[in-house]
Each structure stands twice: as C-alpha cells, then as structure tokens.
XYZ file of C-alpha atoms in Angstrom:
659
model
C -52.630 -90.399 -435.051
C -52.691 -86.729 -433.894
C -54.453 -87.740 -430.684
C -51.129 -88.684 -429.087
C -49.896 -85.088 -429.450
C -53.232 -83.715 -428.258
C -53.093 -85.841 -425.106
C -49.510 -84.737 -424.448
C -50.552 -81.037 -424.562
C -53.275 -81.836 -422.057
C -50.745 -83.498 -419.761
C -48.433 -80.499 -420.018
C -51.277 -78.019 -419.339
C -52.448 -79.994 -416.326
C -48.902 -80.140 -415.021
C -48.608 -76.347 -415.337
C -51.921 -75.922 -413.531
C -50.628 -78.129 -410.721
C -47.357 -76.151 -410.639
C -49.181 -72.774 -410.329
C -51.500 -74.068 -407.628
C -48.524 -75.560 -405.794
C -46.665 -72.238 -406.006
C -49.681 -70.392 -404.638
C -49.980 -72.821 -401.750
C -46.243 -72.586 -401.052
C -46.503 -68.777 -400.823
C -49.700 -68.622 -398.783
C -47.671 -67.038 -395.921
C -45.401 -64.841 -398.053
C -45.825 -61.161 -397.226
C -47.135 -59.176 -400.183
C -47.473 -62.269 -402.414
C -50.082 -62.173 -405.186
C -51.628 -65.462 -406.274
C -51.616 -66.609 -409.932
C -54.037 -68.553 -412.032
C -53.425 -70.671 -415.136
C -55.278 -69.578 -418.272
C -55.682 -72.038 -421.210
C -56.364 -71.818 -424.938
C -57.198 -74.500 -427.501
C -54.877 -75.350 -430.466
C -56.083 -75.745 -434.043
C -53.871 -76.553 -436.983
C -54.008 -74.094 -439.862
C -56.969 -75.003 -442.033
C -56.422 -75.548 -445.786
C -58.122 -73.168 -448.160
C -61.756 -74.107 -448.559
C -61.820 -76.546 -445.644
C -64.664 -76.118 -443.221
C -63.910 -75.564 -439.578
C -66.050 -78.539 -438.684
C -63.489 -80.736 -440.400
C -60.712 -79.661 -437.904
C -60.445 -81.922 -434.869
C -58.078 -79.637 -432.967
C -54.535 -80.148 -431.799
C -54.921 -79.892 -428.011
C -54.471 -77.165 -425.386
C -51.849 -74.565 -424.538
C -51.181 -72.307 -421.520
C -51.968 -68.822 -422.814
C -51.060 -66.965 -419.587
C -50.238 -67.322 -415.941
C -52.123 -64.231 -414.697
C -51.587 -62.660 -411.292
C -54.399 -61.505 -409.022
C -53.463 -58.087 -407.564
C -56.321 -57.827 -405.132
C -55.202 -56.692 -401.656
C -54.355 -59.172 -398.981
C -55.343 -58.881 -395.346
C -53.449 -56.209 -393.368
C -51.956 -57.591 -390.177
C -50.487 -55.308 -387.500
C -47.004 -55.759 -386.050
C -44.794 -54.109 -383.412
C -42.281 -52.719 -385.910
C -42.913 -49.170 -387.149
C -40.809 -49.882 -390.250
C -43.304 -52.536 -391.368
C -45.442 -50.770 -393.976
C -48.626 -51.750 -395.755
C -50.535 -49.990 -398.517
C -54.233 -49.785 -397.754
C -55.442 -49.613 -401.341
C -53.722 -49.685 -404.716
C -50.096 -48.942 -405.469
C -46.593 -50.375 -405.034
C -43.462 -49.442 -403.112
C -40.570 -48.546 -405.401
C -37.208 -50.198 -404.689
C -33.788 -49.344 -406.094
C -30.900 -51.818 -405.916
C -28.332 -48.998 -406.139
C -27.118 -50.171 -409.553
C -29.886 -48.829 -411.734
C -32.319 -51.676 -411.182
C -35.811 -50.546 -410.152
C -38.498 -52.938 -408.963
C -41.879 -52.664 -407.272
C -43.343 -54.557 -404.348
C -46.247 -54.801 -401.942
C -44.071 -56.478 -399.307
C -43.353 -53.710 -396.779
C -41.105 -55.518 -394.311
C -38.381 -52.839 -394.214
C -35.462 -52.206 -391.898
C -32.591 -49.764 -391.392
C -29.171 -50.653 -392.732
C -25.924 -49.593 -391.093
C -25.963 -46.260 -392.932
C -29.469 -45.330 -391.828
C -31.202 -46.114 -395.134
C -34.558 -47.889 -395.203
C -34.096 -51.129 -397.151
C -36.040 -54.257 -398.011
C -34.994 -57.667 -396.732
C -32.791 -58.159 -399.795
C -31.066 -54.798 -399.312
C -32.878 -52.672 -401.895
C -33.533 -49.027 -401.046
C -37.061 -47.758 -400.445
C -37.753 -44.704 -402.599
C -39.412 -41.502 -401.426
C -39.343 -37.728 -401.434
C -36.844 -35.857 -399.310
C -37.883 -32.670 -397.508
C -36.069 -29.363 -397.292
C -35.928 -27.137 -394.200
C -39.289 -25.603 -395.106
C -41.023 -28.951 -395.603
C -41.065 -28.790 -399.416
C -40.704 -32.084 -401.275
C -37.404 -32.830 -403.002
C -36.858 -35.244 -405.960
C -37.367 -38.953 -405.313
C -34.395 -40.777 -403.841
C -33.341 -43.305 -401.215
C -35.225 -42.801 -397.968
C -32.994 -42.515 -394.920
C -33.155 -41.537 -391.276
C -30.755 -38.616 -391.591
C -31.344 -37.032 -388.180
C -30.045 -38.956 -385.190
C -30.516 -36.082 -382.752
C -32.646 -32.984 -382.392
C -30.592 -29.827 -381.712
C -31.791 -27.538 -378.904
C -33.993 -24.560 -379.658
C -34.189 -21.404 -377.593
C -37.625 -20.314 -376.446
C -38.886 -17.608 -378.777
C -42.624 -17.656 -378.173
C -44.678 -18.048 -375.011
C -48.455 -18.284 -374.871
C -49.681 -17.655 -371.339
C -53.302 -17.230 -370.325
C -54.597 -16.983 -366.782
C -57.396 -15.601 -364.663
C -56.538 -13.318 -361.779
C -59.148 -13.111 -359.026
C -60.922 -9.757 -359.121
C -61.997 -10.267 -355.492
C -58.444 -9.846 -354.168
C -58.086 -6.639 -352.146
C -55.115 -4.600 -353.351
C -55.240 -2.397 -350.259
C -54.112 -5.371 -348.168
C -50.842 -5.746 -350.039
C -47.631 -4.758 -348.298
C -46.676 -1.172 -349.010
C -43.309 -2.088 -350.504
C -42.952 -4.663 -353.272
C -40.539 -7.553 -352.707
C -40.229 -10.285 -355.333
C -39.712 -12.894 -352.618
C -42.523 -11.707 -350.323
C -45.903 -13.209 -351.398
C -47.757 -10.577 -349.387
C -46.465 -7.844 -351.694
C -47.960 -9.141 -354.946
C -51.378 -10.392 -356.023
C -50.551 -13.353 -358.249
C -47.516 -15.292 -359.422
C -46.874 -18.033 -361.970
C -43.748 -19.643 -363.408
C -42.973 -20.966 -366.887
C -40.177 -23.214 -368.102
C -37.959 -21.899 -370.923
C -34.784 -22.991 -372.721
C -31.741 -21.067 -373.883
C -29.979 -21.568 -377.223
C -27.729 -24.291 -375.750
C -30.680 -26.262 -374.420
C -30.249 -25.288 -370.754
C -33.520 -25.148 -368.884
C -34.537 -21.946 -367.091
C -37.655 -20.499 -365.519
C -39.374 -17.166 -365.912
C -41.333 -16.113 -362.856
C -44.118 -13.579 -363.376
C -45.335 -11.524 -360.406
C -48.419 -9.347 -360.759
C -49.121 -6.642 -358.202
C -52.529 -5.028 -358.354
C -52.519 -1.256 -358.165
C -53.568 -0.082 -354.715
C -55.956 2.866 -354.313
C -53.121 5.288 -353.636
C -50.875 7.818 -355.330
C -47.143 8.419 -355.074
C -46.219 11.757 -353.532
C -42.847 13.338 -354.309
C -41.130 16.228 -352.572
C -37.952 18.051 -353.611
C -36.115 21.018 -352.140
C -36.585 24.520 -353.423
C -33.731 24.232 -355.901
C -35.803 21.939 -358.148
C -36.420 23.585 -361.500
C -36.659 20.757 -364.043
C -39.128 17.854 -363.869
C -38.832 15.031 -366.460
C -36.788 17.367 -368.617
C -39.380 20.190 -368.520
C -38.699 23.613 -366.983
C -41.356 23.998 -364.254
C -40.188 27.255 -362.698
C -43.626 28.599 -363.616
C -45.372 26.208 -361.186
C -47.649 27.909 -358.614
C -45.937 29.391 -355.576
C -47.425 29.121 -352.077
C -50.678 31.035 -351.998
C -51.116 30.981 -355.772
C -54.388 29.512 -357.077
C -54.359 25.835 -358.051
C -53.752 24.894 -361.660
C -56.972 24.894 -363.672
C -57.153 21.503 -365.426
C -59.237 23.089 -368.178
C -56.671 25.838 -368.832
C -53.202 24.377 -368.394
C -50.181 26.660 -368.718
C -47.654 25.727 -371.383
C -45.173 24.177 -368.956
C -47.930 21.876 -367.673
C -48.875 20.885 -371.223
C -45.226 20.098 -371.950
C -44.912 18.115 -368.708
C -48.038 16.082 -369.439
C -46.587 15.193 -372.839
C -43.152 14.366 -371.425
C -44.331 12.211 -368.516
C -48.038 11.229 -368.579
C -47.663 9.568 -365.171
C -47.483 12.957 -363.452
C -50.698 14.671 -362.425
C -49.756 18.174 -363.543
C -52.567 19.725 -361.475
C -50.780 18.540 -358.321
C -47.460 20.245 -359.115
C -46.882 23.099 -356.630
C -44.402 24.607 -354.193
C -45.466 23.578 -350.700
C -43.944 25.401 -347.682
C -45.123 22.606 -345.372
C -42.540 20.156 -346.725
C -39.079 20.205 -345.132
C -36.555 21.740 -345.521
C -38.003 25.176 -344.808
C -38.971 27.011 -347.922
C -41.192 26.352 -350.875
C -40.430 22.709 -351.667
C -41.678 21.274 -354.961
C -44.316 18.539 -354.540
C -46.352 16.561 -357.054
C -48.195 13.238 -357.342
C -48.195 10.351 -359.784
C -51.549 9.179 -361.066
C -52.912 6.123 -359.324
C -52.326 3.858 -362.335
C -48.658 4.915 -362.343
C -47.905 4.040 -358.713
C -44.499 2.384 -358.263
C -43.795 3.005 -361.934
C -40.219 4.050 -361.371
C -38.269 7.142 -360.569
C -38.964 10.538 -361.995
C -36.106 12.781 -362.985
C -35.940 16.060 -361.044
C -32.966 18.409 -361.356
C -31.951 21.864 -360.292
C -31.129 22.545 -363.892
C -27.812 20.715 -363.673
C -27.806 17.974 -361.025
C -30.426 15.497 -359.908
C -32.302 16.447 -356.750
C -33.073 13.682 -354.186
C -36.652 12.931 -353.162
C -37.435 14.301 -349.693
C -40.400 12.003 -349.076
C -39.771 8.360 -348.179
C -41.695 5.599 -346.467
C -45.350 6.288 -345.578
C -44.966 9.961 -346.521
C -44.375 8.867 -350.111
C -47.999 7.736 -350.546
C -51.491 9.101 -350.117
C -54.852 7.418 -350.560
C -56.431 7.901 -353.963
C -59.765 8.690 -352.266
C -61.151 12.165 -352.686
C -61.171 13.973 -349.324
C -63.103 17.124 -348.484
C -61.844 18.950 -345.379
C -63.946 21.359 -343.276
C -62.171 23.396 -340.589
C -63.761 23.816 -337.163
C -63.107 27.392 -336.026
C -62.100 28.259 -332.464
C -64.926 28.112 -329.925
C -65.562 31.415 -328.107
C -68.730 30.461 -326.225
C -70.773 27.346 -325.586
C -71.338 26.339 -329.203
C -74.628 25.375 -330.809
C -76.211 25.098 -334.218
C -77.150 22.584 -336.873
C -74.688 21.021 -339.320
C -76.154 18.909 -342.132
C -73.801 16.454 -343.859
C -75.147 14.430 -346.775
C -78.719 15.072 -345.643
C -78.105 14.013 -342.013
C -78.784 16.778 -339.454
C -76.428 17.063 -336.493
C -77.395 19.273 -333.546
C -74.540 20.957 -331.747
C -75.426 21.903 -328.161
C -73.264 23.363 -325.408
C -70.019 22.286 -327.070
C -67.047 23.655 -325.197
C -64.295 23.204 -327.786
C -63.594 22.098 -331.365
C -62.827 18.533 -330.272
C -66.282 18.105 -328.765
C -67.891 19.453 -331.938
C -65.813 17.142 -334.121
C -66.564 14.078 -332.016
C -70.277 14.909 -332.079
C -70.181 15.005 -335.884
C -68.167 11.763 -336.063
C -70.831 9.996 -333.976
C -73.221 10.391 -336.885
C -70.899 8.613 -339.327
C -73.075 5.463 -339.592
C -76.152 7.477 -340.584
C -74.165 9.570 -343.063
C -72.672 6.455 -344.671
C -76.066 4.793 -344.920
C -77.551 7.848 -346.614
C -74.523 8.367 -348.878
C -73.158 5.080 -350.334
C -70.353 6.940 -352.108
C -68.828 8.117 -348.798
C -66.286 5.900 -347.048
C -65.772 7.758 -343.760
C -66.476 10.940 -341.796
C -63.690 11.529 -339.288
C -62.323 14.201 -336.955
C -58.718 15.163 -337.725
C -57.136 16.628 -334.586
C -53.679 16.769 -336.172
C -54.651 19.597 -338.451
C -54.637 23.223 -337.384
C -57.390 24.082 -336.763
C -59.066 20.675 -336.220
C -61.148 19.581 -339.197
C -63.780 17.146 -340.331
C -62.604 15.035 -343.265
C -65.232 13.503 -345.501
C -63.560 10.714 -347.465
C -65.254 9.352 -350.551
C -64.759 5.777 -351.701
C -61.725 5.458 -353.911
C -63.761 3.791 -356.637
C -65.731 7.031 -357.032
C -62.650 8.798 -358.367
C -62.953 12.558 -358.796
C -66.299 13.534 -357.214
C -65.514 17.220 -356.935
C -68.849 18.809 -357.769
C -69.763 22.312 -356.620
C -73.433 21.427 -357.035
C -73.222 18.553 -354.576
C -74.039 20.742 -351.538
C -72.669 18.098 -349.234
C -72.453 20.276 -346.112
C -74.929 22.913 -344.935
C -75.014 24.903 -341.673
C -77.650 26.921 -339.824
C -77.751 29.077 -336.684
C -74.135 28.567 -335.693
C -73.326 30.117 -332.321
C -69.913 30.463 -330.703
C -67.908 28.864 -333.546
C -67.579 28.770 -337.296
C -67.483 25.708 -339.559
C -65.814 25.414 -342.924
C -65.540 29.167 -343.144
C -69.218 29.783 -342.354
C -69.194 32.426 -339.631
C -71.124 32.132 -336.379
C -74.583 33.643 -336.443
C -75.015 33.111 -340.151
C -78.293 31.791 -341.490
C -78.748 28.697 -343.608
C -75.922 28.340 -346.116
C -73.901 25.766 -348.074
C -70.313 25.310 -346.993
C -67.524 24.567 -349.444
C -64.589 22.461 -348.250
C -61.470 24.294 -347.247
C -59.258 21.695 -348.952
C -60.058 19.092 -351.565
C -57.663 16.199 -352.119
C -58.785 15.133 -355.546
C -59.879 11.538 -356.026
C -58.384 9.214 -358.579
C -59.911 5.842 -359.485
C -57.627 5.258 -362.442
C -55.945 2.444 -360.482
C -58.829 0.043 -361.231
C -57.887 -3.000 -363.243
C -54.159 -2.173 -363.355
C -51.491 -4.719 -362.485
C -47.791 -4.042 -362.335
C -46.131 -7.047 -363.979
C -42.602 -8.182 -363.136
C -40.577 -11.019 -364.683
C -37.488 -12.733 -363.272
C -35.079 -15.196 -364.825
C -34.718 -18.181 -362.495
C -36.427 -16.135 -359.791
C -33.506 -13.701 -359.463
C -32.575 -11.492 -362.420
C -35.263 -8.997 -363.382
C -36.050 -9.081 -367.085
C -36.761 -6.406 -369.654
C -40.450 -6.619 -370.626
C -40.437 -3.476 -372.723
C -40.533 -0.867 -369.958
C -39.504 2.427 -371.498
C -36.574 4.216 -369.932
C -37.574 7.027 -367.614
C -38.614 10.250 -369.357
C -35.718 12.556 -369.980
C -33.253 9.682 -370.388
C -32.067 7.839 -373.481
C -34.783 6.125 -375.494
C -35.168 2.369 -375.339
C -36.272 -0.214 -372.809
C -34.848 -1.478 -369.561
C -35.477 -4.214 -366.978
C -38.476 -3.307 -364.881
C -42.228 -3.737 -364.488
C -44.868 -2.974 -367.088
C -48.579 -2.318 -366.660
C -51.403 -4.647 -367.658
C -54.898 -3.203 -367.665
C -58.238 -4.996 -367.402
C -61.609 -3.461 -368.098
C -63.147 -3.152 -364.595
C -66.656 -3.609 -366.024
C -66.152 -6.959 -367.795
C -62.764 -8.295 -366.623
C -61.280 -8.552 -370.130
C -57.698 -7.625 -370.858
C -57.650 -4.185 -372.495
C -54.079 -2.950 -372.284
C -50.559 -4.417 -372.411
C -47.454 -2.424 -371.462
C -49.530 0.675 -370.775
C -47.560 3.901 -371.116
C -50.402 6.248 -370.243
C -53.964 5.983 -369.020
C -56.324 5.225 -371.905
C -53.742 3.406 -374.039
C -56.153 0.513 -374.647
C -57.169 -1.875 -377.424
C -60.758 -2.806 -378.187
C -62.367 -6.068 -377.077
C -61.973 -8.830 -379.638
C -58.947 -7.292 -381.333
C -55.487 -8.836 -381.359
C -53.653 -8.597 -378.041
C -50.241 -6.930 -378.456
C -47.356 -9.210 -377.543
C -44.775 -8.475 -374.869
C -41.122 -8.695 -375.923
C -38.916 -10.246 -373.226
C -35.187 -9.543 -373.445
C -32.364 -11.125 -371.470
C -34.017 -14.495 -370.831
C -31.349 -16.427 -372.809
C -27.998 -16.291 -370.957
C -26.315 -18.158 -373.811
C -27.426 -15.673 -376.463
C -28.295 -12.143 -375.309
C -29.792 -11.434 -378.731
C -32.686 -13.840 -378.200
C -36.091 -12.167 -377.896
C -39.147 -13.935 -376.499
C -42.615 -12.887 -377.641
C -45.163 -13.318 -374.848
C -48.812 -13.598 -375.942
C -51.310 -13.153 -373.099
C -54.495 -13.508 -375.174
C -57.370 -14.884 -373.131
C -56.090 -13.512 -369.807
C -58.954 -12.246 -367.636
C -59.788 -10.650 -364.305
C -62.954 -12.422 -363.194
C -64.281 -12.950 -359.690
C -63.101 -16.549 -359.505
C -59.987 -18.332 -358.352
C -56.696 -17.292 -359.881
C -55.636 -20.095 -362.217
C -53.440 -20.696 -365.256
C -55.786 -21.407 -368.157
C -53.125 -22.325 -370.699
C -49.378 -22.110 -371.124
C -47.157 -23.104 -374.016
C -43.592 -22.333 -375.078
C -41.690 -23.410 -378.176
C -38.197 -24.097 -376.782
C -36.635 -27.470 -376.023
C -33.365 -29.123 -375.082
C -31.234 -31.467 -377.199
C -32.875 -34.825 -377.930
C -31.803 -38.247 -379.204
C -33.652 -40.336 -381.791
C -35.992 -42.824 -380.125
C -38.053 -44.038 -383.054
C -39.458 -43.563 -386.539
C -43.044 -43.909 -387.620
C -45.086 -43.119 -390.735
C -48.245 -41.102 -391.214
C -51.099 -42.284 -393.408
C -50.084 -39.710 -396.015
C -46.580 -41.138 -396.168
C -44.578 -38.722 -393.991
C -41.695 -40.417 -392.206
C -41.680 -38.907 -388.711
C -38.641 -39.133 -386.442
C -39.379 -38.910 -382.697
C -36.765 -37.589 -380.277
C -36.278 -37.862 -376.531
C -36.973 -34.127 -376.082
C -40.549 -34.635 -377.254
C -39.975 -33.206 -380.729
C -41.035 -34.792 -384.002
C -39.476 -34.088 -387.378
C -40.654 -35.095 -390.854
C -37.692 -36.627 -392.715
C -39.334 -37.592 -395.990
C -42.442 -38.927 -397.741
C -42.800 -42.470 -399.079
C -43.424 -42.576 -402.849
C -46.156 -44.896 -404.168
C -46.137 -46.173 -407.763
C -49.222 -46.841 -409.845
C -49.534 -48.308 -413.381
C -52.019 -48.055 -416.199
C -51.919 -51.858 -416.519
C -50.557 -53.545 -413.429
C -51.345 -56.938 -414.952
C -48.523 -56.236 -417.371
C -45.893 -56.188 -414.604
C -43.141 -58.780 -414.873
C -42.579 -60.934 -411.727
C -38.942 -60.806 -410.563
C -39.083 -63.019 -407.490
C -38.825 -61.883 -403.856
C -42.423 -60.610 -404.350
C -41.119 -57.925 -406.651
C -42.175 -56.846 -410.129
C -40.587 -54.757 -412.824
C -42.286 -52.453 -415.301
C -42.729 -53.530 -418.915
C -44.019 -51.996 -422.113
C -47.318 -53.692 -421.374
C -47.630 -52.232 -417.874
C -46.473 -48.747 -418.820
C -44.186 -46.524 -416.776
C -44.736 -46.016 -413.075
C -46.607 -42.885 -411.967
C -45.182 -41.728 -408.621
C -47.204 -39.852 -405.980
C -47.453 -39.709 -402.179
C -49.880 -42.089 -400.455
C -53.497 -40.995 -400.372
C -53.276 -38.939 -403.561
C -54.854 -39.846 -406.873
C -55.585 -43.573 -407.030
C -52.943 -44.426 -404.423
C -53.948 -46.054 -401.171
C -52.943 -44.723 -397.776
C -50.002 -45.968 -395.751
C -50.207 -48.077 -392.608
C -47.219 -48.137 -390.257
C -46.470 -51.203 -388.092
C -48.514 -53.361 -390.474
C -47.878 -55.884 -393.255
C -50.028 -57.056 -396.145
C -50.534 -60.823 -396.077
C -50.574 -63.097 -399.118
C -53.890 -63.001 -400.988
C -53.821 -66.772 -401.620
C -57.127 -68.536 -400.913
C -56.023 -71.992 -399.725
C -59.469 -73.541 -400.176
C -59.597 -72.479 -403.804
C -56.060 -73.701 -404.403
C -56.837 -77.142 -402.987
C -59.808 -77.405 -405.325
C -57.486 -76.490 -408.210
C -55.193 -79.356 -407.198
C -58.107 -81.757 -407.510
C -59.041 -80.270 -410.883
C -55.446 -80.534 -412.117
C -55.163 -84.121 -410.940
C -58.450 -85.008 -412.680
C -57.368 -83.381 -415.915
C -53.993 -85.136 -415.826
C -55.642 -88.520 -415.280
C -58.129 -87.903 -418.107
C -55.355 -87.009 -420.548
C -53.436 -90.096 -419.435
C -56.539 -92.160 -420.233
C -56.564 -90.651 -423.731
C -52.992 -91.833 -424.282
C -53.856 -95.279 -422.924
C -56.852 -95.611 -425.256
C -54.936 -94.441 -428.310
C -52.167 -96.939 -427.518
C -54.700 -99.810 -427.327
C -56.164 -98.819 -430.689
C -52.696 -98.704 -432.221
C -51.933 -102.207 -430.893
C -55.150 -103.522 -432.395
C -54.263 -102.096 -435.784
C -50.798 -103.638 -435.666
C -52.321 -107.064 -434.989
C -54.524 -107.034 -438.136
C-alpha cells in the first residue's frame, strides 16, 4: 500500500511546520529577526502514457519552501547611539575581514579596540568614507578615525549691533582713553581663538564724532603738508581760498589728504611764535584721525596747538564787531527778524549785553541758531551768532541775518554811525561743518591692551599699507543704516541693501601673525533705541576631545567633540536587492546574496528605495506570537491526522493477513 508512504510525508511536513513555528517563537525577541513560514506542495507519481489524472491517488506532501517574511519589525529606542535601525527597506552590509560579505537588519553595533564599528560577532559595518571636502570615498570599514578635534584660529567674525542714536557725542571726554568709558560711546567684546587654541578677546570701542574740528598750527618754517608743497598758501591779509576755484596746490593737497579742509589752510600771525604760522583744520568727520605730516621741506615740524586749542566747534559762527562808542549810542539792530533798540549805551559792553538779552526771542524766531553771545575777549568786542552744528555750512549772502538803522555814536559790523537802513555782513565767518553726523571712530584691542590693525591706512606721505589704529564707520543720519566701513574720505559710501564690505583685522593671533580675521558688520544700525548686540558669531575654537558619535537620518556618522564641534566621519551604506526573498540565511540574523537575490545595490540611507537611518534605535523581531501559536495547533492537528492514517492502514493490513 502506497498510503504508508503518503502518511509518512504528512508526518514529516507537519514536523517541519512545527520546527519553523518553534524557531519563530524562539526568536521572537531576536533583534532584526525575520519570521519564516512553511510552504507545502503535493506529490504525484509520474503518470503512465494515456493514464488519466483522475486515476492518480497522489503520493503525499512535500515542503516546497521555508519562506522568510521581510516586513519591518517595530523600532524600539535605546540609549546607545551606535544602535542603528533602518526605517524602511534595505540591509546593513557586513564584512568579516576575510572576504565574506553578509547583510543584516540587526543594528546592535559597537566600537572595537581599533575604533571600527562592528556587529556583535565582530564583522565590520560598511560605509562611505569622506575626504576633507566632504566628498564620498569608496565603500569600506566604518571607523571613528578622529579622537580629537584640533584647534582652529578665528578667521571670520559676524558682529551686528545697534548703537543708540540718542547718545550725545558732545558730552564725551575731549581725549579718548580706551580704559575710560566716558571717552567712547559704545563698547562690546568678542571671544576669539589663536591657531594653538588659546582663547583671547577683541574689545571694540566706538567713539561718536563730536561736532568739532581739529585745528593745527605750525611755525613759519612749514612748507610741506602731507607731502604737498603749500608755499603758495595765502599770507596774512590775502583773500581766503575760493572753494570754487582752488589753486593747484590745494587740489593736490585735497587729493593727497582728503581729511584736510584746504579752504582753511592759511598763514595766521595770531598763532605763536610771532610770525605767519601755518594753520589748517581737519574736516569734522576726520577728527582724531591721526597725525598729519608737516615738514619744513626736510624735517618734521611739531604742532604748536595742544589741548583745548587743538579743537574748535564745527558750528558756523558769524561775528559782528561793535565799534568804539564816541557818544551815548542809539539805533536799531535787527537780528533774525528781532528788533533791538539801543538807547543811551555808554560803551560796547552795554550794547553787546543789550543784544544778548534778546537771545531767547532770536532763537525762537530762528530754529537754526544755537546762540547769540557777546564776546568781550575779541578786539573790538563782537557779537557771535552761532548756528546749530547740524546745519553745517549756512553761509548765504542772501540770508540778510543782521540789519541796522539810525546808528548813533557807534558802528556795528562795519556799518558806520548815521547810516540809514542797511544789511550788515559778518566780519568773520567760521564755516560750519556737519559732516561729523553718523561717524564713529572704531578701535579694536587684543585682550583689552594691544591695539589692532583694522585696515587704517598709513598717514599720507608715508609708506603705503595699514597700521594699528582706528577706522571710521558711517551711518546714514536719515535712516540709521550702516553706509560706510573704513571710510577714507567723506562720501565713500555703499548703497542701502548692497553687500557690506568686511573689515580685515591683523595681529589678533599671537601664535601666528599671518592670521587675518574678516569682520562682517552687516545689520549694524544707529537707531534711537538702546545700544545692544543683535548677533555675534566667530568660527574659531580650542582643541576638543571626542565625547560621542551619532548618526543622521541620511546616514552621516557625526563625531561630537568637547569644544562644541561636530565632524562627519563617514556615511553608512545601505544594500537593496531586486529579490530579497532570494537571500540565503546565514545565522546570527544575517543573509548572503545568491543568484536568485541578485547583487546588492549600495546607496546612502534615504536615497532610492532605501529607508532612512535611526540612531539609538533597534528593529525588533517581526514574529507575531499569536499567529505562531495558532500554527503550533495546526501542526499538531496535522501530525495527529497523519498518525491516524498510519494507524488505519496498519489495521487494514492486519485484517488482510488474517484472511
């Protein structure tokens, strides 16, 4: 009877089913395990020619395949960054170091003594190395190759701040002192690093330009100013230089040193020592901008003016002389539309004080005037009308600021006594200059002591290049936006919205004098609000030690160091197959490629069909215990039924033998 053999195949198939279910249950907690199922096929003996299929009883059952289910298991998170899980399709590639390559979903990795990332059985995880520029290298063993992060010198600083436009520059101390807060408007400090990793600071002091101009005086031997021969400058009594028709020496001087107001260059007999001493002024925006070079043609000539004499207000001042009083004075003087009656004045002082009493009315009627004062130190005494510095140059012959009528016993501003109504021109005009607005002299110090080179050009007439010293920042006084960096001359601006030129800082790295730092001050403003740092960032750091490794979703292996730096060391490679069901199980939840599966296609996580990577996570077994327990019952039932077949066939055989 063939039934005995048929029953035996059923017993064997049921046993295999029980074995597969038992294996699944045994591996229900194995990381990365994929459950299997038993697939069966019936057996028919080869039919003779001409026999109908209905005449074939069948020869039993066979196990056609033990197929694996590659659906993903549940991802569970851990506290180990080297635990990896693939969220999607794909396999980790492992190399045993002897040419054997396998694939796994079990991502419980660790570092070996040489820094390589290995599986629990010592096989090397495969991935792409990275070169210095971050380009991927050929696939190889992944390793933590960097145990420390070398120091990096600061090379770029981004600094943005707001400086309060309401601060009054006229209240600053006359002389700048880096350690005296009253001598600068705003200060801030940034941390930097040198090429050996030593930490330093750069202190920035900003001093707003005051409404004043530098005044220089040199003895009568001075012949060369900023390298230009100025022996053609006006002598005492000569007419002032016409700004609309400059002589050639003035044109050359303006080109050589744009800080100098060439219209102020003259020989002034009032400056000691006796004789025609050379005097000139720096423009308001150039105040404190450094020395000027004055020589007698061979040797440098020292500045005669020091202290308070070295400065004058940038306000425009019109001076009107009060002539000597020969009789009780009377008349009408009109200043800015305000009439002032002069009656029975006995001397120039009385006349001047009478005019000064009307200052409040004059100021109310003329908002551009700052003061109307009697100057008794001049000879003769004079009335000085001072315009607000913000008005700049208000010299206008059509202004008709002062008029006189019916003067008796004295003259005023050159208008003789007894003259009828007439307009009086000032005897002296100190020209106004509002170019100081929005300018800040910027200083930088290494560790609060050594002054740094910010790109200040060497003084005109000297060797080209830069030197330690302050540079000028300029803000647009109408909108508070930064408009000029390292200004060399008034009007050297960039347009709003364009790129802000960087400042090159030299000498801030004591370990390597060749280091240059690029300072970007984009976003810096001068608004009427509190002075604050809006942002600051620098790219230097000290030496750091490895503190951990983690992985990005796209596979990058990132090393973290104690200095706060991160470095990508490689990219995990993920394998995919045309037919993953054709993979051959190798044990240890590993598979190897076969002709049926096809060769592995390697790509980073998250590309193509590959899933993304999860760090500090493991993929659990995909075994469904409930289903497996049901399969045990089914296998047991099938085994018992096939046993019953054998028992029945044996009884029939016994009956036949007893006939």
